[in-house]
Coordinates of C-alpha atoms in Angstrom, one line a residue:
Chain O
M1 CA 8.4 29.3 66.3
K2 CA 10.9 30.4 68.9
F3 CA 14.2 28.5 68.9
I4 CA 16.0 28.2 72.2
D5 CA 19.4 26.7 73.1
L6 CA 19.7 26.4 76.8
H7 CA 23.4 25.3 76.9
V8 CA 26.2 27.0 75.1
Y9 CA 29.7 27.6 76.2
P10 CA 31.1 31.1 75.7
E11 CA 33.9 29.8 73.5
A12 CA 31.3 28.7 70.9
L13 CA 30.2 32.3 70.3
D14 CA 32.9 33.5 68.0
E15 CA 32.4 35.0 64.5
N16 CA 31.2 31.7 63.0
G17 CA 29.1 30.9 66.0
L18 CA 27.2 34.2 65.7
K19 CA 26.7 33.6 62.0
V20 CA 25.2 30.2 62.8
L21 CA 22.9 31.7 65.5
R22 CA 21.7 34.3 63.0
V23 CA 21.0 31.7 60.3
T24 CA 19.2 29.3 62.7
K25 CA 17.1 32.3 64.1
T26 CA 17.8 31.3 67.7
K27 CA 16.1 33.7 70.0
V28 CA 17.4 32.7 73.5
I29 CA 20.7 31.1 74.6
A30 CA 21.9 30.2 78.0
V31 CA 25.7 30.6 78.4
E32 CA 27.5 28.3 80.8
A33 CA 29.0 30.0 83.9
G34 CA 30.8 33.0 82.4
T35 CA 30.5 36.2 80.5
V36 CA 30.1 36.4 76.8
G37 CA 32.5 38.5 74.8
G38 CA 30.1 39.4 72.0
E39 CA 27.1 40.1 74.1
A40 CA 26.5 43.4 72.4
S41 CA 26.4 41.8 68.9
L42 CA 24.1 39.1 70.3
S43 CA 21.6 41.6 71.6
A44 CA 21.9 43.5 68.3
Q45 CA 20.9 40.2 66.6
G46 CA 17.9 40.0 68.9
V47 CA 19.3 37.0 70.9
K48 CA 18.5 37.0 74.6
V49 CA 21.4 35.8 76.7
L50 CA 20.9 34.0 80.0
R51 CA 23.4 32.8 82.6
R52 CA 23.4 29.1 83.5
I53 CA 25.4 26.6 85.6
T54 CA 25.7 22.9 85.4
L55 CA 26.4 21.1 88.6
A56 CA 27.7 17.5 88.6
S57 CA 28.0 15.6 91.9
A58 CA 27.8 12.2 93.4
S59 CA 27.5 13.4 97.0
L60 CA 24.2 14.6 98.4
G61 CA 25.8 16.9 100.9
E62 CA 28.0 18.5 98.3
A63 CA 25.0 18.9 95.9
K64 CA 23.1 20.7 98.7
R65 CA 26.0 22.9 99.5
M66 CA 26.5 23.9 95.8
L67 CA 22.8 24.7 95.4
R68 CA 22.8 27.1 98.3
G69 CA 22.3 30.6 97.1
I70 CA 22.9 29.6 93.5
R71 CA 19.7 31.3 92.1
N72 CA 21.2 34.7 93.0
F73 CA 23.8 34.3 90.3
Y74 CA 22.3 32.1 87.6
E75 CA 19.0 32.1 85.7
I76 CA 19.2 28.4 84.7
V77 CA 20.4 25.7 87.0
A78 CA 21.1 22.2 85.6
I79 CA 22.3 19.1 87.6
E80 CA 24.0 16.1 86.2
P81 CA 23.3 13.5 88.9
L82 CA 26.1 11.0 89.5
S83 CA 24.3 9.1 92.2
M84 CA 20.8 8.0 92.9
D85 CA 20.5 10.4 96.0
V86 CA 21.5 13.4 93.9
A87 CA 19.2 12.4 91.1
R88 CA 16.3 12.3 93.6
L89 CA 17.3 15.6 95.1
A90 CA 17.5 17.2 91.6
A91 CA 14.1 15.9 90.7
R92 CA 12.3 17.5 93.6
D93 CA 14.4 20.7 94.4
G94 CA 12.7 23.9 93.4
R95 CA 16.0 25.6 92.6
V96 CA 16.8 23.2 89.8
D97 CA 15.5 23.7 86.3
L98 CA 16.9 20.8 84.4
V99 CA 18.2 17.3 85.1
R100 CA 20.9 16.3 82.6
L101 CA 20.5 13.0 80.8
T102 CA 23.9 11.8 79.8
M103 CA 25.7 8.5 79.4
R104 CA 27.0 8.9 83.0
S105 CA 23.6 9.8 84.5
S106 CA 21.2 7.8 82.3
K107 CA 21.0 4.8 84.8
F108 CA 19.3 7.1 87.4
F109 CA 16.3 7.8 85.2
D110 CA 13.8 5.2 86.4
K111 CA 10.0 5.5 86.8
H112 CA 10.3 7.0 90.3
E113 CA 12.6 9.7 89.0
L114 CA 10.1 10.5 86.1
N115 CA 7.2 10.5 88.7
M116 CA 9.1 13.1 90.7
L117 CA 9.9 15.2 87.6
E118 CA 6.3 15.1 86.6
Q119 CA 5.2 16.4 90.0
S120 CA 7.8 19.1 90.3
G121 CA 7.7 20.4 86.7
I122 CA 11.5 20.1 86.3
G123 CA 12.7 19.3 82.8
I124 CA 15.0 16.7 81.3
E125 CA 18.0 18.1 79.5
L126 CA 19.2 16.1 76.5
P127 CA 22.7 17.2 75.2
L128 CA 23.0 16.6 71.5
K129 CA 26.8 16.3 72.0
E130 CA 26.2 13.0 73.9
L131 CA 23.4 11.9 71.5
S132 CA 25.6 12.4 68.4
K133 CA 28.1 9.8 69.6
L134 CA 25.4 7.3 68.6
R135 CA 26.1 4.8 71.4
P136 CA 23.4 2.1 71.0
R137 CA 22.8 1.5 74.7
F138 CA 22.5 5.2 75.4
L139 CA 20.1 5.7 72.4
R140 CA 17.9 2.9 73.7
K141 CA 17.8 4.6 77.1
V142 CA 17.0 8.0 75.5
R143 CA 14.2 6.4 73.5
A144 CA 12.6 4.9 76.6
V145 CA 13.0 8.0 78.8
V146 CA 12.0 10.6 76.2
S147 CA 8.9 8.7 75.0
E148 CA 7.8 8.2 78.6
A149 CA 8.5 11.9 79.4
W150 CA 6.4 13.1 76.4
R151 CA 3.6 10.8 77.5
R152 CA 3.7 12.3 81.0
S153 CA 4.2 15.9 79.5
I154 CA 7.6 16.3 81.3
P155 CA 9.6 19.0 79.4
V156 CA 12.4 17.5 77.4
V157 CA 14.9 20.3 76.5
V158 CA 17.4 19.5 73.7
V159 CA 20.6 21.5 74.1
S160 CA 23.7 21.7 72.0
S161 CA 26.3 22.0 74.8
A162 CA 28.6 23.5 72.2
K163 CA 32.1 24.3 73.2
R164 CA 33.0 25.3 69.6
W165 CA 31.0 26.9 66.9
V166 CA 31.0 23.7 64.9
E167 CA 29.1 21.9 67.7
L168 CA 26.1 24.2 67.4
W169 CA 22.9 22.6 66.0
H170 CA 20.1 23.8 63.7
P171 CA 16.7 23.1 65.3
I172 CA 15.5 21.2 62.1
T173 CA 18.5 18.9 62.1
S174 CA 18.3 18.2 65.9
A175 CA 14.5 17.5 65.5
S176 CA 15.3 15.2 62.6
L177 CA 17.9 13.3 64.7
L178 CA 15.4 13.0 67.5
A179 CA 12.8 11.8 65.0
A180 CA 15.2 9.3 63.5
I181 CA 16.0 7.9 67.0
L182 CA 12.5 7.9 68.4
G183 CA 10.6 7.1 65.2
V184 CA 8.3 10.1 65.5
D185 CA 7.3 12.9 63.1
R186 CA 9.9 15.6 62.7
Y187 CA 7.4 18.4 63.3
R188 CA 6.2 16.6 66.5
A189 CA 9.8 16.6 67.8
L190 CA 10.4 20.2 66.7
A191 CA 7.3 21.4 68.4
A192 CA 8.1 19.5 71.6
M193 CA 11.6 20.9 71.7
S194 CA 10.6 24.5 71.1
M195 CA 7.6 24.5 73.5
D196 CA 9.4 22.5 76.3
A197 CA 12.2 25.0 76.5
S198 CA 9.7 27.9 76.6
R199 CA 7.9 26.1 79.5
I200 CA 11.2 26.0 81.5
L201 CA 11.7 29.7 80.9
A202 CA 8.1 30.6 81.7
R203 CA 8.5 28.7 85.0
R204 CA 11.1 31.3 85.9
H205 CA 9.3 34.2 84.3
L206 CA 12.1 34.6 81.7
A207 CA 10.0 34.0 78.5
Chain U
M1 CA -58.3 14.2 33.0
S2 CA -58.1 12.5 36.4
T3 CA -55.8 9.8 35.1
I4 CA -53.3 12.4 33.8
V5 CA -53.3 14.1 37.3
Y6 CA -52.8 10.8 39.0
T7 CA -50.0 9.9 36.6
S8 CA -48.2 13.2 37.0
L9 CA -48.5 13.0 40.8
L10 CA -47.2 9.4 40.8
I11 CA -44.2 10.5 38.6
S12 CA -43.4 13.4 40.9
A13 CA -43.6 11.2 44.0
V14 CA -41.3 8.6 42.4
A15 CA -38.9 11.5 41.4
I16 CA -38.9 12.8 45.0
I17 CA -38.2 9.3 46.4
V18 CA -35.4 8.7 43.9
S19 CA -33.8 12.0 44.6
A20 CA -34.0 11.5 48.4
I21 CA -32.4 8.0 48.1
S22 CA -29.6 9.4 45.9
L23 CA -29.0 12.2 48.4
I24 CA -28.8 9.7 51.3
A25 CA -26.4 7.6 49.1
V26 CA -24.2 10.5 48.4
V27 CA -24.0 11.6 52.1
A28 CA -23.2 8.0 53.1
L29 CA -20.5 7.7 50.4
M30 CA -19.0 11.0 51.5
R31 CA -18.9 9.9 55.1
R32 CA -17.4 6.6 54.1
T33 CA -14.7 8.4 52.0
K34 CA -14.0 10.7 54.9
V35 CA -13.6 7.8 57.3
L36 CA -11.3 6.0 54.8
A37 CA -9.3 9.2 54.2
S38 CA -8.8 9.7 57.9
L39 CA -7.8 6.0 58.3
V40 CA -5.2 6.3 55.5
E41 CA -4.0 9.6 56.9
G42 CA -3.4 8.0 60.3
L43 CA -1.5 5.1 58.8
V44 CA 0.7 7.4 56.7
K45 CA 1.3 9.7 59.8
T46 CA 2.4 6.7 61.9
G47 CA 4.6 5.5 59.1
R48 CA 2.8 2.2 58.7
L49 CA 1.9 3.0 55.2
K50 CA 4.1 4.7 52.6
L51 CA 2.1 5.9 49.7
G52 CA 3.2 5.8 46.2
K53 CA 6.6 5.9 44.7
P54 CA 9.4 7.8 46.5
R55 CA 9.3 11.4 45.6
R56 CA 12.6 13.4 45.3
R57 CA 13.5 16.0 47.9
Y58 CA 16.2 18.6 47.4
I59 CA 17.7 20.1 50.6
A60 CA 19.4 23.5 50.2
V61 CA 22.1 23.8 52.8
M62 CA 24.4 26.7 53.8
I63 CA 28.0 25.6 54.5
V64 CA 29.8 27.5 57.4
G65 CA 33.5 27.0 57.8
E66 CA 36.2 25.6 55.6
A67 CA 34.5 24.0 52.6
S68 CA 36.0 21.1 50.7
D69 CA 35.1 19.5 47.4
K70 CA 31.8 18.0 46.3
S71 CA 32.7 14.3 46.4
S72 CA 34.2 14.5 49.9
L73 CA 31.1 16.3 51.2
E74 CA 28.9 13.6 49.7
D75 CA 31.2 10.8 51.2
A76 CA 30.9 12.4 54.6
I77 CA 27.1 12.6 54.5
R78 CA 26.9 9.0 53.2
E79 CA 29.2 7.8 56.0
K80 CA 26.9 9.4 58.6
V81 CA 23.8 7.9 57.0
M82 CA 25.5 4.5 57.1
E83 CA 26.4 5.1 60.8
L84 CA 22.8 6.0 61.6
A85 CA 20.8 3.5 59.5
G86 CA 23.2 1.0 58.1
A87 CA 23.5 -0.3 54.5
V88 CA 19.8 -0.7 54.0
G89 CA 19.1 2.8 55.1
L90 CA 21.9 4.2 52.9
S91 CA 20.6 2.4 49.9
M92 CA 17.1 3.7 50.5
A93 CA 18.1 7.3 51.2
S94 CA 20.9 7.4 48.6
P95 CA 21.9 11.0 49.4
M96 CA 23.7 12.8 46.6
V97 CA 25.2 16.3 46.3
V98 CA 23.6 17.7 43.2
E99 CA 25.1 21.2 43.4
Y100 CA 28.0 22.6 45.3
N101 CA 29.3 26.2 45.3
N102 CA 32.5 26.8 47.2
E103 CA 32.5 30.6 46.8
I104 CA 29.1 31.3 48.2
G105 CA 29.1 28.3 50.5
Y106 CA 26.1 26.3 49.7
A107 CA 25.1 22.8 48.5
I108 CA 22.0 21.1 47.2
I109 CA 21.5 17.5 48.5
R110 CA 19.1 15.1 46.9
T111 CA 17.2 12.3 48.7
N112 CA 13.6 11.0 48.8
H113 CA 10.7 12.0 50.9
Q114 CA 10.7 8.7 52.9
C115 CA 14.3 9.2 54.1
L116 CA 14.3 13.0 54.6
D117 CA 14.6 12.8 58.4
L118 CA 17.5 10.4 58.1
V119 CA 19.4 12.6 55.7
L120 CA 18.7 15.8 57.7
A121 CA 20.0 14.0 60.8
A122 CA 23.1 12.9 58.9
I123 CA 23.6 16.5 57.7
G124 CA 23.4 17.6 61.3
L125 CA 25.9 15.0 62.4
T126 CA 28.4 15.8 59.7
R127 CA 30.9 18.2 61.4
N128 CA 34.1 17.2 59.8
V129 CA 35.0 16.8 56.1
K130 CA 38.5 15.6 55.4
G131 CA 39.8 16.9 58.7
R132 CA 38.2 20.4 58.2
D133 CA 35.5 21.9 60.5
V134 CA 32.3 22.2 58.5
L135 CA 28.8 23.0 59.7
M136 CA 25.8 22.5 57.3
V137 CA 22.7 24.6 58.0
P138 CA 19.6 23.5 56.1
L139 CA 17.9 26.4 54.5
R140 CA 14.9 24.8 52.7
V141 CA 13.5 21.5 51.6
S142 CA 12.0 21.6 48.1
G143 CA 10.5 19.2 45.6
T144 CA 12.5 20.6 42.7
V145 CA 16.1 21.8 42.2
K146 CA 14.7 25.1 41.1
G147 CA 13.0 25.7 44.4
A148 CA 16.1 24.8 46.3
R149 CA 18.2 27.2 44.1
R150 CA 15.6 29.9 44.8
A151 CA 16.1 29.5 48.6
V152 CA 19.9 29.8 48.1
K153 CA 19.5 33.0 45.9
I154 CA 17.3 34.6 48.6
R155 CA 19.9 33.8 51.2
V156 CA 22.8 35.1 49.1
K157 CA 21.0 38.4 48.4

């Protein structure tokens, strides 16, 4: 199985971070808006490094302006919608790969949003950093959105969003956390996580 | 002479009928067992049925970062299990650090098969032990301590 982490900050990839990536056998990482210092050691480890950007906006005009020409610079584009208009734009825009499900944006994930995501093939990004805060209201929303997304076969990509090496996650522990929250089998969660990220990469011919 | 032939024919016919009936019975029993097995399997998979007594599971973990002592590591894991599943979950899972080696940087944590997901999630959530940054990476889940030790040995080599 190919383990993929589609959101890591460059600061997380220090000596300990590289050690964790080696142990977890992560094959692809997407580094947030910047260059990686140890790119040579990462490629020596067999880790493919992608560039990604996360946009957060409440204004539709601003979001459209930010998206203009963005695919020339980044391989993965994620949007954290802070208003309903931006959430709808993110769910249908072909330049977007992932829509971020966080505590701030969770209220915009309704059935219409999921319908649009299902039709466009854009995935839902679930940051483990937010999930590990264990806020009951957010967990309830995650349970509802993820189970519905799996039912509709919308890709749900679990990412670490690690700013430090200690925030990186092993795929088994993240699958177990998801299994404990959703009440599903660990291997079901693991397979979904691994395959959904691959689907997002395959959509951009990056797999 | 004819009576002997008739009798032998009758006996063979009865034998054939009995064997056919027993064959049908065996096939029916097998199908019924298969149906029952799939039913039980489905119940176990969905978590509606927990079979038998809880079996022990040993999780071999690699510790990255500044390691601390055994008891504080155990306390940190127990705290996270408590946060995730409450007092009932903690009492069911009862995670325990069986072995801990500070030099190599590994630990073996015991739980049971019913609460394995919960303890693995708690291991993932544990990032800080007594103010020190610690990351635990699970290497292998085993049914015996020996198996867990073997996983650690392979990793150390």
